[in-house]
CSV table of C-alpha atoms and ligand atoms in Angstrom, one decimal:
chain,number,residue,atom,x,y,z
A,1,MET,CA,-1.5,23.2,23.2
A,2,GLN,CA,0.9,20.3,23.0
A,3,THR,CA,-1.4,18.0,25.0
A,4,PHE,CA,-4.4,19.2,23.0
A,5,ILE,CA,-2.6,18.2,19.7
A,6,GLU,CA,-1.3,14.9,21.0
A,7,ASN,CA,-4.7,13.7,22.2
A,8,LEU,CA,-6.6,15.0,19.2
A,9,PRO,CA,-8.0,12.1,17.0
A,10,LYS,CA,-6.4,12.7,13.6
A,11,ALA,CA,-6.4,11.6,10.0
A,12,GLU,CA,-3.3,11.7,7.7
A,13,LEU,CA,-3.9,11.9,3.9
A,14,HIS,CA,-0.4,12.7,2.6
A,15,VAL,CA,2.3,10.4,3.8
A,16,HIS,CA,4.7,8.3,1.5
A,17,LEU,CA,5.4,5.0,3.2
A,18,GLU,CA,8.9,5.0,1.7
A,19,GLY,CA,9.3,8.4,3.3
A,20,THR,CA,8.6,7.0,6.7
A,21,LEU,CA,11.8,5.0,6.7
A,22,GLU,CA,13.7,5.9,9.9
A,23,PRO,CA,17.5,5.7,9.9
A,24,GLU,CA,17.4,2.9,12.5
A,25,LEU,CA,15.2,0.7,10.4
A,26,MET,CA,17.3,1.6,7.3
A,27,PHE,CA,20.3,0.1,9.2
A,28,GLU,CA,18.3,-3.0,10.4
A,29,LEU,CA,17.1,-3.7,6.8
A,30,ALA,CA,20.6,-3.1,5.3
A,31,GLN,CA,22.0,-5.7,7.8
A,32,ARG,CA,19.2,-8.2,7.1
A,33,ASN,CA,19.7,-7.9,3.3
A,34,LYS,CA,23.5,-7.6,3.4
A,35,ILE,CA,23.6,-4.2,1.9
A,36,ASP,CA,26.5,-1.8,2.5
A,37,LEU,CA,25.3,1.7,3.5
A,38,PRO,CA,27.5,4.7,2.8
A,39,TYR,CA,27.0,5.7,6.5
A,40,ALA,CA,28.4,4.3,9.7
A,41,THR,CA,25.5,5.1,12.1
A,42,PRO,CA,21.9,6.3,12.0
A,43,GLU,CA,23.2,9.7,13.3
A,44,GLU,CA,25.4,10.0,10.2
A,45,VAL,CA,22.3,9.3,8.0
A,46,VAL,CA,20.4,12.2,9.5
A,47,ALA,CA,23.5,14.4,9.3
A,48,ALA,CA,23.5,13.7,5.5
A,49,TYR,CA,19.9,14.9,5.1
A,50,ASP,CA,20.7,18.2,3.5
A,51,PHE,CA,17.7,19.0,1.4
A,52,HIS,CA,16.9,22.4,0.1
A,53,ASP,CA,14.5,21.7,-2.8
A,54,LEU,CA,12.5,18.8,-4.3
A,55,PRO,CA,15.3,17.3,-6.5
A,56,SER,CA,17.9,17.3,-3.6
A,57,PHE,CA,15.4,15.4,-1.4
A,58,LEU,CA,14.5,12.9,-4.1
A,59,ALA,CA,18.3,12.3,-4.7
A,60,ILE,CA,18.5,10.9,-1.2
A,61,TYR,CA,15.0,9.3,-1.0
A,62,TYR,CA,15.3,6.9,-4.0
A,63,PRO,CA,18.7,5.3,-3.3
A,64,ALA,CA,17.6,4.7,0.3
A,65,MET,CA,14.8,2.5,-0.9
A,66,GLY,CA,17.4,0.0,-1.9
A,67,VAL,CA,17.3,-1.6,1.6
A,68,LEU,CA,13.6,-2.6,1.0
A,69,GLN,CA,13.8,-6.1,-0.7
A,70,THR,CA,11.3,-8.6,0.7
A,71,GLU,CA,7.7,-8.7,1.6
A,72,ALA,CA,8.8,-8.7,5.3
A,73,ASP,CA,10.8,-5.5,4.7
A,74,PHE,CA,7.7,-3.7,3.4
A,75,TYR,CA,5.6,-5.1,6.2
A,76,ASP,CA,8.1,-3.8,8.8
A,77,LEU,CA,8.3,-0.4,7.1
A,78,ALA,CA,4.6,0.1,7.0
A,79,MET,CA,4.1,-1.3,10.5
A,80,ALA,CA,6.7,1.0,12.0
A,81,TYR,CA,4.7,3.9,10.5
A,82,PHE,CA,1.4,2.6,11.8
A,83,GLU,CA,2.8,2.2,15.3
A,84,LYS,CA,4.0,5.8,15.2
A,85,ALA,CA,0.5,6.8,14.0
A,86,ALA,CA,-1.2,4.9,16.8
A,87,ALA,CA,1.1,6.6,19.3
A,88,GLN,CA,0.1,10.0,18.0
A,89,ASN,CA,-3.6,9.3,17.9
A,90,VAL,CA,-3.8,9.1,14.2
A,91,VAL,CA,-6.9,6.9,13.7
A,92,TYR,CA,-7.2,7.0,9.9
A,93,VAL,CA,-4.5,7.1,7.1
A,94,GLU,CA,-4.4,7.1,3.3
A,95,PRO,CA,-0.8,6.4,2.7
A,96,PHE,CA,1.0,6.5,-0.6
A,97,PHE,CA,3.5,4.0,-2.0
A,98,ASP,CA,5.7,4.3,-5.1
A,99,PRO,CA,5.8,0.8,-6.8
A,100,GLN,CA,8.1,2.1,-9.6
A,101,GLY,CA,10.7,2.9,-7.0
A,102,HIS,CA,10.9,-0.9,-6.4
A,103,THR,CA,10.1,-2.6,-9.6
A,104,THR,CA,12.9,-0.6,-11.3
A,105,ARG,CA,15.3,-2.3,-8.9
A,106,GLY,CA,14.0,-5.8,-9.5
A,107,VAL,CA,11.6,-6.1,-6.6
A,108,SER,CA,8.2,-7.4,-7.8
A,109,PHE,CA,5.0,-5.4,-7.5
A,110,ASP,CA,3.4,-8.3,-5.6
A,111,THR,CA,6.2,-8.3,-3.0
A,112,VAL,CA,5.6,-4.6,-2.3
A,113,ILE,CA,1.8,-4.6,-2.1
A,114,ARG,CA,1.5,-7.8,-0.2
A,115,GLY,CA,3.9,-6.7,2.5
A,116,ILE,CA,2.2,-3.3,2.9
A,117,HIS,CA,-1.3,-4.8,2.8
A,118,ALA,CA,-0.5,-7.4,5.5
A,119,ALA,CA,0.7,-4.5,7.8
A,120,GLN,CA,-2.5,-2.6,7.1
A,121,VAL,CA,-4.6,-5.6,8.2
A,122,ASP,CA,-2.6,-6.0,11.4
A,123,ALA,CA,-2.5,-2.3,12.1
A,124,GLU,CA,-6.2,-2.1,12.0
A,125,ALA,CA,-6.7,-5.2,14.2
A,126,LYS,CA,-4.0,-4.7,16.7
A,127,LEU,CA,-3.5,-0.9,16.8
A,128,GLY,CA,-6.9,0.4,15.7
A,129,VAL,CA,-5.3,2.4,12.9
A,130,ARG,CA,-7.5,2.1,9.8
A,131,SER,CA,-5.9,2.8,6.4
A,132,GLN,CA,-6.6,2.8,2.7
A,133,LEU,CA,-3.7,2.7,0.2
A,134,ILE,CA,-3.0,5.1,-2.7
A,135,MET,CA,-0.7,4.0,-5.5
A,136,CYS,CA,1.5,6.8,-6.8
A,137,PHE,CA,3.1,7.0,-10.3
A,138,LEU,CA,6.5,8.6,-10.7
A,139,ARG,CA,5.9,11.5,-13.0
A,140,ASP,CA,9.5,11.6,-14.1
A,141,MET,CA,9.0,8.1,-15.7
A,142,ASP,CA,7.0,7.7,-18.9
A,143,ALA,CA,3.2,7.2,-19.1
A,144,ALA,CA,3.7,3.7,-20.5
A,145,SER,CA,5.4,2.7,-17.3
A,146,ALA,CA,2.5,4.2,-15.2
A,147,ALA,CA,0.0,2.3,-17.4
A,148,ALA,CA,1.9,-1.0,-16.9
A,149,HIS,CA,1.9,-0.5,-13.2
A,150,LEU,CA,-1.8,0.2,-13.2
A,151,GLU,CA,-2.2,-3.2,-15.0
A,152,MET,CA,-0.1,-4.9,-12.3
A,153,ALA,CA,-2.4,-3.4,-9.7
A,154,GLU,CA,-5.6,-4.7,-11.3
A,155,PRO,CA,-5.6,-8.0,-9.4
A,156,TYR,CA,-5.3,-6.0,-6.2
A,157,LEU,CA,-7.9,-3.3,-6.8
A,158,ASP,CA,-9.7,-4.1,-3.6
A,159,TRP,CA,-6.6,-3.1,-1.7
A,160,LEU,CA,-6.4,0.4,-3.3
A,161,VAL,CA,-8.6,3.4,-2.8
A,162,GLY,CA,-6.9,5.7,-5.3
A,163,VAL,CA,-4.0,6.7,-7.4
A,164,GLY,CA,-1.6,9.7,-7.1
A,165,LEU,CA,1.3,11.3,-8.9
A,166,ASP,CA,4.6,12.3,-7.3
A,167,SER,CA,8.3,12.7,-7.9
A,168,ASP,CA,10.0,15.5,-9.9
A,169,GLU,CA,7.3,17.9,-11.2
A,170,LYS,CA,9.6,19.9,-13.5
A,171,ASP,CA,8.4,19.4,-17.1
A,172,ASN,CA,6.2,16.5,-16.1
A,173,PRO,CA,2.7,18.0,-16.3
A,174,PRO,CA,-0.5,16.2,-15.3
A,175,ALA,CA,-1.5,16.0,-19.0
A,176,LYS,CA,1.3,13.4,-19.5
A,177,PHE,CA,-0.8,11.0,-17.4
A,178,ALA,CA,-4.3,11.9,-18.6
A,179,ASP,CA,-4.9,8.5,-20.2
A,180,VAL,CA,-3.7,6.4,-17.2
A,181,PHE,CA,-5.7,8.5,-14.8
A,182,GLY,CA,-8.7,8.1,-17.0
A,183,ARG,CA,-8.3,4.4,-16.9
A,184,ALA,CA,-7.9,4.5,-13.1
A,185,ARG,CA,-11.1,6.4,-12.8
A,186,GLU,CA,-12.8,3.7,-15.0
A,187,LEU,CA,-11.5,1.1,-12.5
A,188,GLY,CA,-13.3,3.0,-9.7
A,189,LEU,CA,-10.2,4.6,-8.1
A,190,ARG,CA,-10.1,8.1,-6.6
A,191,LEU,CA,-7.6,10.5,-8.2
A,192,THR,CA,-5.1,12.9,-6.6
A,193,MET,CA,-1.9,14.5,-7.8
A,194,HIS,CA,1.0,16.3,-6.3
A,195,CYS,CA,1.1,20.0,-7.1
A,196,ASP,CA,4.4,20.6,-5.3
A,197,VAL,CA,5.2,24.1,-4.0
A,198,ASN,CA,6.8,26.7,-6.3
A,199,GLN,CA,7.5,24.3,-9.1
A,200,LYS,CA,8.0,25.4,-12.7
A,201,ASP,CA,4.6,25.9,-14.4
A,202,ILE,CA,2.7,25.1,-11.2
A,203,VAL,CA,-0.4,27.2,-11.9
A,204,PRO,CA,-1.0,25.6,-15.4
A,205,HIS,CA,-0.3,22.2,-13.8
A,206,MET,CA,-3.0,22.9,-11.2
A,207,TRP,CA,-5.5,23.9,-13.9
A,208,GLU,CA,-4.8,20.6,-15.7
A,209,CYS,CA,-5.5,18.7,-12.5
A,210,LEU,CA,-8.9,20.4,-12.3
A,211,ASP,CA,-10.0,20.6,-15.9
A,212,LEU,CA,-8.2,17.8,-17.7
A,213,ILE,CA,-7.8,15.1,-15.0
A,214,GLY,CA,-10.7,15.9,-12.8
A,215,VAL,CA,-8.9,15.2,-9.5
A,216,ASP,CA,-10.7,14.5,-6.3
A,217,ARG,CA,-8.2,16.4,-4.3
A,218,ILE,CA,-4.7,18.0,-4.6
A,219,ASP,CA,-1.5,17.2,-2.7
A,220,HIS,CA,0.2,20.3,-1.5
A,221,GLY,CA,-1.4,23.0,-3.8
A,222,ILE,CA,-0.1,26.1,-2.0
A,223,ASN,CA,0.4,27.9,-5.3
A,224,ALA,CA,-3.4,28.1,-5.9
A,225,LEU,CA,-3.0,31.4,-4.1
A,226,ASP,CA,-1.0,32.7,-7.1
A,227,ASP,CA,-4.2,32.7,-9.2
A,228,GLU,CA,-7.5,34.1,-7.8
A,229,ALA,CA,-9.6,32.1,-10.3
A,230,LEU,CA,-7.9,28.9,-9.2
A,231,VAL,CA,-8.7,29.5,-5.6
A,232,ASP,CA,-12.3,30.2,-6.6
A,233,ALA,CA,-12.4,26.9,-8.6
A,234,ILE,CA,-10.9,24.9,-5.8
A,235,GLN,CA,-13.5,26.3,-3.4
A,236,ALA,CA,-16.4,25.9,-5.8
A,237,ARG,CA,-15.5,22.2,-6.4
A,238,ASP,CA,-14.8,21.7,-2.7
A,239,LEU,CA,-11.4,20.1,-3.4
A,240,GLY,CA,-9.3,19.4,-0.4
A,241,LEU,CA,-5.6,20.2,-0.1
A,242,THR,CA,-3.1,18.0,1.7
A,243,ILE,CA,-0.5,20.4,2.9
A,244,CYS,CA,2.8,19.4,4.5
A,245,PRO,CA,4.3,22.3,6.6
A,246,ILE,CA,7.5,20.8,7.8
A,247,SER,CA,8.2,19.3,4.4
A,248,ASN,CA,7.6,22.8,2.9
A,249,ARG,CA,10.1,24.2,5.3
A,250,PHE,CA,12.7,21.9,3.8
A,251,VAL,CA,11.7,22.2,0.2
A,252,VAL,CA,10.9,25.9,0.0
A,253,GLN,CA,12.2,27.2,3.3
A,254,ASP,CA,8.7,28.2,4.4
A,255,LEU,CA,6.3,26.5,6.9
A,256,THR,CA,3.5,28.0,4.8
A,257,GLY,CA,1.4,28.8,7.8
A,258,GLU,CA,0.1,32.1,6.4
A,259,GLN,CA,-0.9,30.4,3.2
A,260,ILE,CA,-2.7,27.6,5.2
A,261,ARG,CA,-4.5,30.3,7.2
A,262,GLN,CA,-5.6,32.0,3.9
A,263,PHE,CA,-7.1,28.7,2.7
A,264,LEU,CA,-9.0,28.2,6.0
A,265,GLY,CA,-10.3,31.8,5.8
A,266,ARG,CA,-11.8,31.1,2.4
A,267,GLY,CA,-13.5,27.9,3.5
A,268,ILE,CA,-11.1,25.7,1.5
A,269,LYS,CA,-10.5,22.2,3.1
A,270,ALA,CA,-6.8,22.5,3.8
A,271,THR,CA,-5.3,19.7,5.9
A,272,VAL,CA,-1.9,19.1,7.6
A,273,ASN,CA,0.2,16.1,6.9
A,274,SER,CA,3.7,14.8,7.3
A,275,ASP,CA,4.8,13.8,3.7
A,276,ASP,CA,8.1,12.0,4.4
A,277,PRO,CA,8.4,12.1,8.2
A,278,GLY,CA,11.4,9.8,8.3
A,279,TYR,CA,13.4,12.4,6.3
A,280,PHE,CA,11.8,15.6,7.5
A,281,ARG,CA,11.9,14.5,11.1
A,282,GLY,CA,8.3,15.3,12.0
A,283,TYR,CA,5.1,13.3,12.1
A,284,MET,CA,1.5,14.6,12.5
A,285,ASN,CA,1.9,16.0,15.9
A,286,GLU,CA,5.1,17.8,15.1
A,287,ASN,CA,3.6,19.4,12.0
A,288,LEU,CA,0.5,20.7,13.9
A,289,LEU,CA,2.7,21.8,16.8
A,290,ALA,CA,5.0,23.7,14.4
A,291,LEU,CA,2.0,25.7,13.2
A,292,ALA,CA,0.9,26.4,16.7
A,293,GLU,CA,4.4,27.5,17.9
A,294,GLU,CA,5.8,29.2,14.8
A,295,ALA,CA,2.6,30.5,13.1
A,296,ALA,CA,0.4,31.1,16.2
A,297,PHE,CA,-2.3,28.7,15.1
A,298,SER,CA,-5.2,28.6,17.6
A,299,ARG,CA,-6.9,25.5,18.9
A,300,GLU,CA,-9.8,26.4,16.7
A,301,GLU,CA,-7.6,26.5,13.6
A,302,ILE,CA,-5.9,23.2,14.5
A,303,ALA,CA,-9.4,21.7,15.1
A,304,GLN,CA,-10.6,22.9,11.7
A,305,LEU,CA,-7.6,21.4,9.9
A,306,THR,CA,-8.4,18.1,11.6
A,307,ARG,CA,-12.1,18.4,10.7
A,308,ASN,CA,-11.1,19.0,7.1
A,309,ALA,CA,-9.0,15.9,7.0
A,310,PHE,CA,-11.9,13.6,8.1
A,311,SER,CA,-14.2,15.6,5.8
A,312,ILE,CA,-12.2,14.9,2.6
A,313,ALA,CA,-11.1,11.3,3.5
A,314,TRP,CA,-12.2,8.7,1.0
A,315,VAL,CA,-14.5,6.8,3.4
A,316,SER,CA,-18.3,6.3,3.4
A,317,ASP,CA,-20.6,9.0,4.6
A,318,GLY,CA,-21.4,6.9,7.6
A,319,ASP,CA,-17.8,6.5,8.6
A,320,LYS,CA,-17.1,10.1,8.0
A,321,ALA,CA,-19.9,11.1,10.3
A,322,GLN,CA,-18.6,8.8,13.0
A,323,TYR,CA,-15.0,10.2,12.7
A,324,LEU,CA,-16.4,13.8,12.9
A,325,ALA,CA,-18.6,12.9,15.9
A,326,ASP,CA,-15.6,11.4,17.7
A,327,LEU,CA,-13.6,14.6,16.9
A,328,ASP,CA,-16.5,16.8,18.2
A,329,ALA,CA,-16.7,14.8,21.4
A,330,TYR,CA,-13.0,15.2,22.0
A,331,LEU,CA,-13.2,19.0,21.3
A,332,ALA,CA,-16.1,19.3,23.8
A,333,ARG,CA,-14.2,17.4,26.4
A,334,ALA,CA,-11.0,19.5,25.8
A,335,GLU,CA,-12.8,22.9,26.4
B,1,LIG,N1,7.9,11.7,-3.2
B,1,LIG,C1,8.0,11.6,-1.9
B,1,LIG,N2,7.8,12.8,-1.3
B,1,LIG,C2,7.5,13.7,-2.4
B,1,LIG,C3,7.1,15.0,-2.5
B,1,LIG,N3,7.0,15.8,-1.4
B,1,LIG,N4,6.9,15.6,-3.7
B,1,LIG,C4,7.1,14.8,-4.8
B,1,LIG,N5,7.4,13.5,-4.7
B,1,LIG,C5,7.6,12.9,-3.5
B,2,LIG,ZN1,4.3,14.1,-1.0
């Protein structure tokens, strides 16, 4: 099973580039930028990763971004992730970035996006990892800030495939961002939003995603299972879900394997992703392997999750068909 997962050609649709920051790179960047870290070694950093819910994770995630200062830093962050992706046979990625996590510290939008974009270009040419970037808005900031960042992004529209919504969901409903997501749609961007697991008002938030925002897919979305009509609507609209099992184990103490299996059983395009692998200590292969080892997922189920990811990727129909054909060829060989 491990070899089957490792060699499987995969797509990742829910990974925050800032969440791929490994402790070793954190130290390297801190040294480069003459920043004092409150830790003596990378091991001490990992030992401090004591998350038990979304706020306790975010309280460590945002301050750590302070080591990212220059275009080269963002390039190195993104390239380190793409190298990991290549090593794990991840051939296609739609990564998130959080510009407000940087502009609020005085790092310009241009610095962030130029560094990431340069790494995307090199990763495709040198590693064969193709990617399309999604800009996330921080939902615990106001809608005016989100709108201002969408304006900053307009000169770079060709470098973006979509917009997303992340950070602390409590009392920050999708409706707060209806106007800015409407504008993003007018600009030709795809729309997704986090519906984090077991958050306050999560079911009404999910309905807003569907009926008010008109999202193209949903990040996480486990709580659809709390409302039968919501499951039906997600199925009827063929909305994909980008689920993150190891992240869920940290945030809600549940790998959510049974829930993922229920989505698959109902023909919903659930996928598996790493979310913040530098923090949760698991990339794509570790997430799929956790489902196999801890929730008895079969090869067929792992293959279906992977097929779903290519099916809901924001690529042309021709590219999608090619990715799916490559996957089928692998599955035929692996039998
Ligand atoms: N930012 C980074 N990871 C996140 C997550 N899992 N949920 C909300 N915001 C995030
Ligand atoms: Zn996420």
